[in-house]
mmCIF file with all atom_site columns, C-alpha atoms in Angstrom:
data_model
loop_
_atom_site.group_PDB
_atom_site.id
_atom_site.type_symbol
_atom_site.label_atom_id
_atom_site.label_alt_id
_atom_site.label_comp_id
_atom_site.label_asym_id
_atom_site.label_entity_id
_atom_site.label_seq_id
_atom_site.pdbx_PDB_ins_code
_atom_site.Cartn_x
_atom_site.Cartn_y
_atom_site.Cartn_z
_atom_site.occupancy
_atom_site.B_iso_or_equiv
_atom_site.pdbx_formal_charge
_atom_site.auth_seq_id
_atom_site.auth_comp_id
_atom_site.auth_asym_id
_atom_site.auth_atom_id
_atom_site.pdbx_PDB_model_num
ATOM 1   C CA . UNK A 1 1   ? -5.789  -12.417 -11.132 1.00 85.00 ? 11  UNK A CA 1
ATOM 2   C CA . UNK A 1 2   ? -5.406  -11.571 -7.568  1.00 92.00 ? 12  UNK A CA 1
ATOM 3   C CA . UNK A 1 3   ? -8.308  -10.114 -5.109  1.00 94.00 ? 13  UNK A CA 1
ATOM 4   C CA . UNK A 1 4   ? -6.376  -7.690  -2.313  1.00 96.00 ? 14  UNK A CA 1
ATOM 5   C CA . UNK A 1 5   ? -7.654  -7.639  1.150   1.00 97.00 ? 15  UNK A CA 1
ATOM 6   C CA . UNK A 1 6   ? -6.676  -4.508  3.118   1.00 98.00 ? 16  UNK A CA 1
ATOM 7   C CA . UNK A 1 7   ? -6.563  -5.217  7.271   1.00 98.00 ? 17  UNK A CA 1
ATOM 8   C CA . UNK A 1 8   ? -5.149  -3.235  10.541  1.00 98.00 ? 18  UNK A CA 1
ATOM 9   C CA . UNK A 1 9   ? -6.134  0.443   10.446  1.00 97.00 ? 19  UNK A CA 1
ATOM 10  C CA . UNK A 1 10  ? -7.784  1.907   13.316  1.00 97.00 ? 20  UNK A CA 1
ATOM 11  C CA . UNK A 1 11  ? -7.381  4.601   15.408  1.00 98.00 ? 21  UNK A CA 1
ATOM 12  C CA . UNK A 1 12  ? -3.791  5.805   16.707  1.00 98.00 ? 22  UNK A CA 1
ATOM 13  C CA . UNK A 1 13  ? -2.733  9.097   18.179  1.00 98.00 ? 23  UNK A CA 1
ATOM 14  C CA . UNK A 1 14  ? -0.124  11.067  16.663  1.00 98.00 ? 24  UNK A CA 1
ATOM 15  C CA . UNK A 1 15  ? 3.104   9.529   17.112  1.00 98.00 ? 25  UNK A CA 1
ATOM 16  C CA . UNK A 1 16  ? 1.757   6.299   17.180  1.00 98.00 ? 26  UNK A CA 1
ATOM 17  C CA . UNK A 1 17  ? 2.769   3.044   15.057  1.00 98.00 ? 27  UNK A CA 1
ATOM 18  C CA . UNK A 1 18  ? 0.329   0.882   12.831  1.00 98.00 ? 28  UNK A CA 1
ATOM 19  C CA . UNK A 1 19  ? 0.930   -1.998  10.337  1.00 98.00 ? 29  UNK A CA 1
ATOM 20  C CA . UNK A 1 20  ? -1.458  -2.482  7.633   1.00 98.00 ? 30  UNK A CA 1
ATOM 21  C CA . UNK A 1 21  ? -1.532  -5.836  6.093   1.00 98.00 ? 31  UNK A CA 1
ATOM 22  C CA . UNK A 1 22  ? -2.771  -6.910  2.567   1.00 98.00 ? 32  UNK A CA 1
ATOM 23  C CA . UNK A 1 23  ? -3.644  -10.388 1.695   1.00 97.00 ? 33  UNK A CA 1
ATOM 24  C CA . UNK A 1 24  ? -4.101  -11.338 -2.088  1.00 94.00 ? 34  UNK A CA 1
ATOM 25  C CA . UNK A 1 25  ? -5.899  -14.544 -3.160  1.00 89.00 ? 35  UNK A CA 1
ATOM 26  C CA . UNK A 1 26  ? -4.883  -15.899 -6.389  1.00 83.00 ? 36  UNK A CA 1
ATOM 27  C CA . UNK A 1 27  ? -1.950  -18.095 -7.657  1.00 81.00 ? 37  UNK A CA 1
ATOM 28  C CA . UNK A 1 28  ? 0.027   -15.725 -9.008  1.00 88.00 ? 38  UNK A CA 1
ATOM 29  C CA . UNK A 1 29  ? 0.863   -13.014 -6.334  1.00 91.00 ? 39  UNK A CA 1
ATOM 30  C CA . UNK A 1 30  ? 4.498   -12.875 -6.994  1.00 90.00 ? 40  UNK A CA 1
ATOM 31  C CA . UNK A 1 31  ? 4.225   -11.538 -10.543 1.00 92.00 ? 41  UNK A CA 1
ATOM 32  C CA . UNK A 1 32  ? 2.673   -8.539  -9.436  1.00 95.00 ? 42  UNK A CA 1
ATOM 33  C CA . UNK A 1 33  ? 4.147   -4.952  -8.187  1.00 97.00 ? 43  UNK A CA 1
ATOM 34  C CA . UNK A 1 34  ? 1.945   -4.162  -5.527  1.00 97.00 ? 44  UNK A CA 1
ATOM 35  C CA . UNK A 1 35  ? 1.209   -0.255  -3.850  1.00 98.00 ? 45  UNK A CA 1
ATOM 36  C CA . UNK A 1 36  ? -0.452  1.577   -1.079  1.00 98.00 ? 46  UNK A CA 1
ATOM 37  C CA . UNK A 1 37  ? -2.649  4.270   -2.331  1.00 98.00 ? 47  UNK A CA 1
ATOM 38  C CA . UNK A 1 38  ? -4.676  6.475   0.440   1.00 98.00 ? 48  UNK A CA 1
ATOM 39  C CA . UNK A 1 39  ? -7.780  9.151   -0.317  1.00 97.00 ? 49  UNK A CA 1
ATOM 40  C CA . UNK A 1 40  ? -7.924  11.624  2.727   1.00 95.00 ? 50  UNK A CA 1
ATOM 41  C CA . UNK A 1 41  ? -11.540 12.858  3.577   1.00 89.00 ? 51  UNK A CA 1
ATOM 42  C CA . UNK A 1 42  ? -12.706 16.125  2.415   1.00 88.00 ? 52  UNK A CA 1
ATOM 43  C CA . UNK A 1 43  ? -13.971 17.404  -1.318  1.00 90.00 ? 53  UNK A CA 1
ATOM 44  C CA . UNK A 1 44  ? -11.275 17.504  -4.020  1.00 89.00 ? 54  UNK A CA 1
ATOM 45  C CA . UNK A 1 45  ? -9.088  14.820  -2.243  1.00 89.00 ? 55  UNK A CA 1
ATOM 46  C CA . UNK A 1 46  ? -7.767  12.651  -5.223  1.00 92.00 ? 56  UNK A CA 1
ATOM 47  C CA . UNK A 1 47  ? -5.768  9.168   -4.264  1.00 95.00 ? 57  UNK A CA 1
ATOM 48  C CA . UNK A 1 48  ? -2.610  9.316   -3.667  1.00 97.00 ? 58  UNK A CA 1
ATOM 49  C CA . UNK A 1 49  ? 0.437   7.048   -4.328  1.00 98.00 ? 59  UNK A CA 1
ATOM 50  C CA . UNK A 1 50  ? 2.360   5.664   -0.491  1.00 98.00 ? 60  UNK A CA 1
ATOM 51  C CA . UNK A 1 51  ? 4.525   3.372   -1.618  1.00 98.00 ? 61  UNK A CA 1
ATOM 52  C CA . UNK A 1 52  ? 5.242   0.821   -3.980  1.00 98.00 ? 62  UNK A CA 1
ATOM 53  C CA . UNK A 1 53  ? 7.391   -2.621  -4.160  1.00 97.00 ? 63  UNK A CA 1
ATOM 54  C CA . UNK A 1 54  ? 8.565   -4.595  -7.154  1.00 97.00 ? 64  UNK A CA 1
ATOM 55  C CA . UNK A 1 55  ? 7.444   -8.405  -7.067  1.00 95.00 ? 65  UNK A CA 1
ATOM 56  C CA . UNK A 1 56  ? 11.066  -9.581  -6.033  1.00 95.00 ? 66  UNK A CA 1
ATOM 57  C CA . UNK A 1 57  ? 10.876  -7.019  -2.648  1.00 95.00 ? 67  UNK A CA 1
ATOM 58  C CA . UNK A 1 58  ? 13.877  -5.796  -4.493  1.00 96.00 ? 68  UNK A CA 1
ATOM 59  C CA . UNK A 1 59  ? 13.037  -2.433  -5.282  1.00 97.00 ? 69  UNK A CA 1
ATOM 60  C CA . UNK A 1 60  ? 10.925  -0.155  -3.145  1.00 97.00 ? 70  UNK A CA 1
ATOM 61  C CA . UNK A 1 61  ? 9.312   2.991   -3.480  1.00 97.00 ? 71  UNK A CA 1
ATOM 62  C CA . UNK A 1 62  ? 8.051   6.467   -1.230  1.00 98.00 ? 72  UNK A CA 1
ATOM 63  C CA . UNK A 1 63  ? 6.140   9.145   -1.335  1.00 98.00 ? 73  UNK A CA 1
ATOM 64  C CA . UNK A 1 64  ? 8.308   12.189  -0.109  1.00 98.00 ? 74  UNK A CA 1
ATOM 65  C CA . UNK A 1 65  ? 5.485   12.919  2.565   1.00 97.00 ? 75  UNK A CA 1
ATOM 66  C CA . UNK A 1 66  ? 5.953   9.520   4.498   1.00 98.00 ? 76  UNK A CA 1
ATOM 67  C CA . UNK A 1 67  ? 10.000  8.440   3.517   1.00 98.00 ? 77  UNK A CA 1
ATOM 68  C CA . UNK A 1 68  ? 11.737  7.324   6.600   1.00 98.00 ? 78  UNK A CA 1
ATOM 69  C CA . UNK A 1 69  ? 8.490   7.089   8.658   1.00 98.00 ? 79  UNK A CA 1
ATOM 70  C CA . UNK A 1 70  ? 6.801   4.510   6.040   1.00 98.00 ? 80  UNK A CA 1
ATOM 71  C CA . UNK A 1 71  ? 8.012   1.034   4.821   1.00 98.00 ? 81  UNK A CA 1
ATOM 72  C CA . UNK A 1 72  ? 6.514   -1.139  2.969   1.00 98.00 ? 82  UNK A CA 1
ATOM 73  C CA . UNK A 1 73  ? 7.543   -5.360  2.384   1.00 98.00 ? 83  UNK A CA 1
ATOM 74  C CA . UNK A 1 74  ? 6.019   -8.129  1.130   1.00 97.00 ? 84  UNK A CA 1
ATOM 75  C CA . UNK A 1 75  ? 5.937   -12.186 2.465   1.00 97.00 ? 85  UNK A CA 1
ATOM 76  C CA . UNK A 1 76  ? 5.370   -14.077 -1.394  1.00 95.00 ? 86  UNK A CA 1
ATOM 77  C CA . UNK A 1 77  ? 4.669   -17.374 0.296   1.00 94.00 ? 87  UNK A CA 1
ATOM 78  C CA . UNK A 1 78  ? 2.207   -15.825 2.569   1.00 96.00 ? 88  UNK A CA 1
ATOM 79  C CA . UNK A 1 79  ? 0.950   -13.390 -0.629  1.00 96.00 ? 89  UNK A CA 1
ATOM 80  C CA . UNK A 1 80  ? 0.391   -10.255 2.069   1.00 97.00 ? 90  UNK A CA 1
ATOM 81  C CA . UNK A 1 81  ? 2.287   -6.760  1.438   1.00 98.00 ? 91  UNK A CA 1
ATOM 82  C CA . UNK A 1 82  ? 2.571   -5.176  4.592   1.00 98.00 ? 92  UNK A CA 1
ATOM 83  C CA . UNK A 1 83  ? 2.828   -1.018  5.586   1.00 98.00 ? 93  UNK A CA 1
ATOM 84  C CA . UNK A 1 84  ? 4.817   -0.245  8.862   1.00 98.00 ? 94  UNK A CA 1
ATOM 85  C CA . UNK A 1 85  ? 3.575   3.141   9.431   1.00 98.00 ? 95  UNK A CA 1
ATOM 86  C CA . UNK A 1 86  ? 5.836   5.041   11.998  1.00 98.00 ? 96  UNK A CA 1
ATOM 87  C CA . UNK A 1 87  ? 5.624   8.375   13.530  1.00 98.00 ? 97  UNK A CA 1
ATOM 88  C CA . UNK A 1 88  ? 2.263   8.626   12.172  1.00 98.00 ? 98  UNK A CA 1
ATOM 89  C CA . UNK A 1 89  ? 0.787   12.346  11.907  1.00 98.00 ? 99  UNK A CA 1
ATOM 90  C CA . UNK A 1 90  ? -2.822  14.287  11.573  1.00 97.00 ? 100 UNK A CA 1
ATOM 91  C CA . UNK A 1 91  ? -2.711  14.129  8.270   1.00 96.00 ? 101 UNK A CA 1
ATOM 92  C CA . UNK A 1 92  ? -1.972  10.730  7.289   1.00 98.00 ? 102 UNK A CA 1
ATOM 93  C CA . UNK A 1 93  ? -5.585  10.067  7.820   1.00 97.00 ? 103 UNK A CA 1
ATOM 94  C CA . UNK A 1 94  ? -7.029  8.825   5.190   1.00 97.00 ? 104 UNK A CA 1
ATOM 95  C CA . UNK A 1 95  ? -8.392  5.413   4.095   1.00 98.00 ? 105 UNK A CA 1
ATOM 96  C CA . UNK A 1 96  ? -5.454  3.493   2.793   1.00 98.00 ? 106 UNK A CA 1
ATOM 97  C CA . UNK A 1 97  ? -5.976  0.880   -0.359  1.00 98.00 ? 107 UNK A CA 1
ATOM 98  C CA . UNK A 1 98  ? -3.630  -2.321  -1.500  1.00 98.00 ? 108 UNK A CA 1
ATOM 99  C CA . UNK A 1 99  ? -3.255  -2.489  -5.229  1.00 98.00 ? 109 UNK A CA 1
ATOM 100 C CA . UNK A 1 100 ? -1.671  -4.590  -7.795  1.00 97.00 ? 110 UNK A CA 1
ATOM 101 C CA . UNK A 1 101 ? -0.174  -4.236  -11.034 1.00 96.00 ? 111 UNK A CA 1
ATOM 102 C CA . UNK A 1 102 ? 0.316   -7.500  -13.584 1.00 94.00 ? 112 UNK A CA 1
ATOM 103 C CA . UNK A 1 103 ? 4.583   -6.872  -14.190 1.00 92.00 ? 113 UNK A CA 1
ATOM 104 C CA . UNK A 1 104 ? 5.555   -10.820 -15.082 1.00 88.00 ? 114 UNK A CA 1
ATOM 105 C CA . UNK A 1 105 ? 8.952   -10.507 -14.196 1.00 88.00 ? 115 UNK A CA 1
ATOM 106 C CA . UNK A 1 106 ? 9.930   -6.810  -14.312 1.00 89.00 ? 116 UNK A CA 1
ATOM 107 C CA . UNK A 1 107 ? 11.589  -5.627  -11.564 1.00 91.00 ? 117 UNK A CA 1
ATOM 108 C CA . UNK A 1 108 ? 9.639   -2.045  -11.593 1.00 92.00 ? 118 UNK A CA 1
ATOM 109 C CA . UNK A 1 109 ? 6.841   -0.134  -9.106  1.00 93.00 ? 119 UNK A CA 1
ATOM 110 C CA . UNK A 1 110 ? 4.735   2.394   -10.066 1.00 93.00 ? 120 UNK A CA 1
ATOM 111 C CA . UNK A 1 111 ? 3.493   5.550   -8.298  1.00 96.00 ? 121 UNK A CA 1
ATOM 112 C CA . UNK A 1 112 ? 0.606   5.922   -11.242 1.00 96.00 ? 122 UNK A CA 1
ATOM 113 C CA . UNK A 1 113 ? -2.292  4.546   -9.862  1.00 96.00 ? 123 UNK A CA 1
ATOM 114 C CA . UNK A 1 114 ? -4.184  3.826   -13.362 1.00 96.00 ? 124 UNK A CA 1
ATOM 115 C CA . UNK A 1 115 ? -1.325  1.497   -13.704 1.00 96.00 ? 125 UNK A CA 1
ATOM 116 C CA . UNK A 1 116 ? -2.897  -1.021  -11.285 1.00 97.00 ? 126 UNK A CA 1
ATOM 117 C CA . UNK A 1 117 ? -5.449  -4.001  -12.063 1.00 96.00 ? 127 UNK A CA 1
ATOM 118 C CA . UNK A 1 118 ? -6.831  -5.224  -9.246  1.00 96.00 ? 128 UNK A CA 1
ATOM 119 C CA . UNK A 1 119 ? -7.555  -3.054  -5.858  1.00 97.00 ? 129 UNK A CA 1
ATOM 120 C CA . UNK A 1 120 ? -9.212  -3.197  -2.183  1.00 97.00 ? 130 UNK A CA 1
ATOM 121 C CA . UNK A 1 121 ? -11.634 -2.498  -0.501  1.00 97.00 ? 131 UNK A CA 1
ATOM 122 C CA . UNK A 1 122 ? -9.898  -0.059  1.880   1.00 97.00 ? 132 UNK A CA 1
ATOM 123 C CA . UNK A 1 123 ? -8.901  0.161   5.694   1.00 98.00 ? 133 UNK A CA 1
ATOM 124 C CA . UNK A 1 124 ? -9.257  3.502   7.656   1.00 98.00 ? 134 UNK A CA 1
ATOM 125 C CA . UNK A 1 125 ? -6.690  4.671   9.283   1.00 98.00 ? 135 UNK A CA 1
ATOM 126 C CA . UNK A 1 126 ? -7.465  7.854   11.676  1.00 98.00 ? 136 UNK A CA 1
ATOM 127 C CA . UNK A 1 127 ? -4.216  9.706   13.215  1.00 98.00 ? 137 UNK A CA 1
ATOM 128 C CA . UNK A 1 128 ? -5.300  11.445  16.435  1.00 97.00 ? 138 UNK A CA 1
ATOM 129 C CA . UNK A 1 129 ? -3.949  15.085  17.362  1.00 93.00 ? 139 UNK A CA 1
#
């Protein structure tokens, strides 16, 4: 099993740049699809899928709100995902949450977070008008 860590939100104004980073302890990182999910404050506000990436790196996937301001990669030695976050607006505050899904070998993501076995914590990350 693997234990994800979320680290680097903060405060940024709008515009502004932020990486998140997500460590997982346990031996067997690279056999697992990993995702950003984020929950925006306020009643009703269900998790969302960010983006996804296949164990490999190989295959990556984006939520329409954040494609070509978003990317997501992943360092399997080092067993940390990261999220560049560009261009960051108002309402991409939210608290932001690693997860990771038990794939083996399959080369797939998943935007479904029920699909996911392990997740963080969280890290907030506040976008500034």
């Amino acid at each position: 099993q693997v234990q994800p860590v979320e680290s680097g939100g903060g405060l940024v104004q709008a515009g502004g740049s932020l990486r998140l980073s997500c460590a997982a302890s346990g031996r067997t990182f690279s056999s697992y699809a990993m995702g950003w999910f984020r929950q925006a404050p306020g009643p009703g506000k269900e998790r969302e899928f960010v983006a996804g990436i296949s164990w490999s790196g190989g295959t990556t996937d984006y939520a329409d709100s954040v494609k070509g301001r978003f990317t997501i990669s992943r360092d399997n030695p080092k067993k940390t995902v990261y999220l560049q976050m560009n261009s960051l607006k108002p309402e991409d505050t939210a608290i932001y949450y690693c997860a990771a899904r038990s794939v083996g070998r399959a080369e797939v993501t998943s935007t479904r977070a029920g699909l996911y076995d392990y997740w963080g914590q969280g890290t907030q990350v506040t976008v500034s008008s």
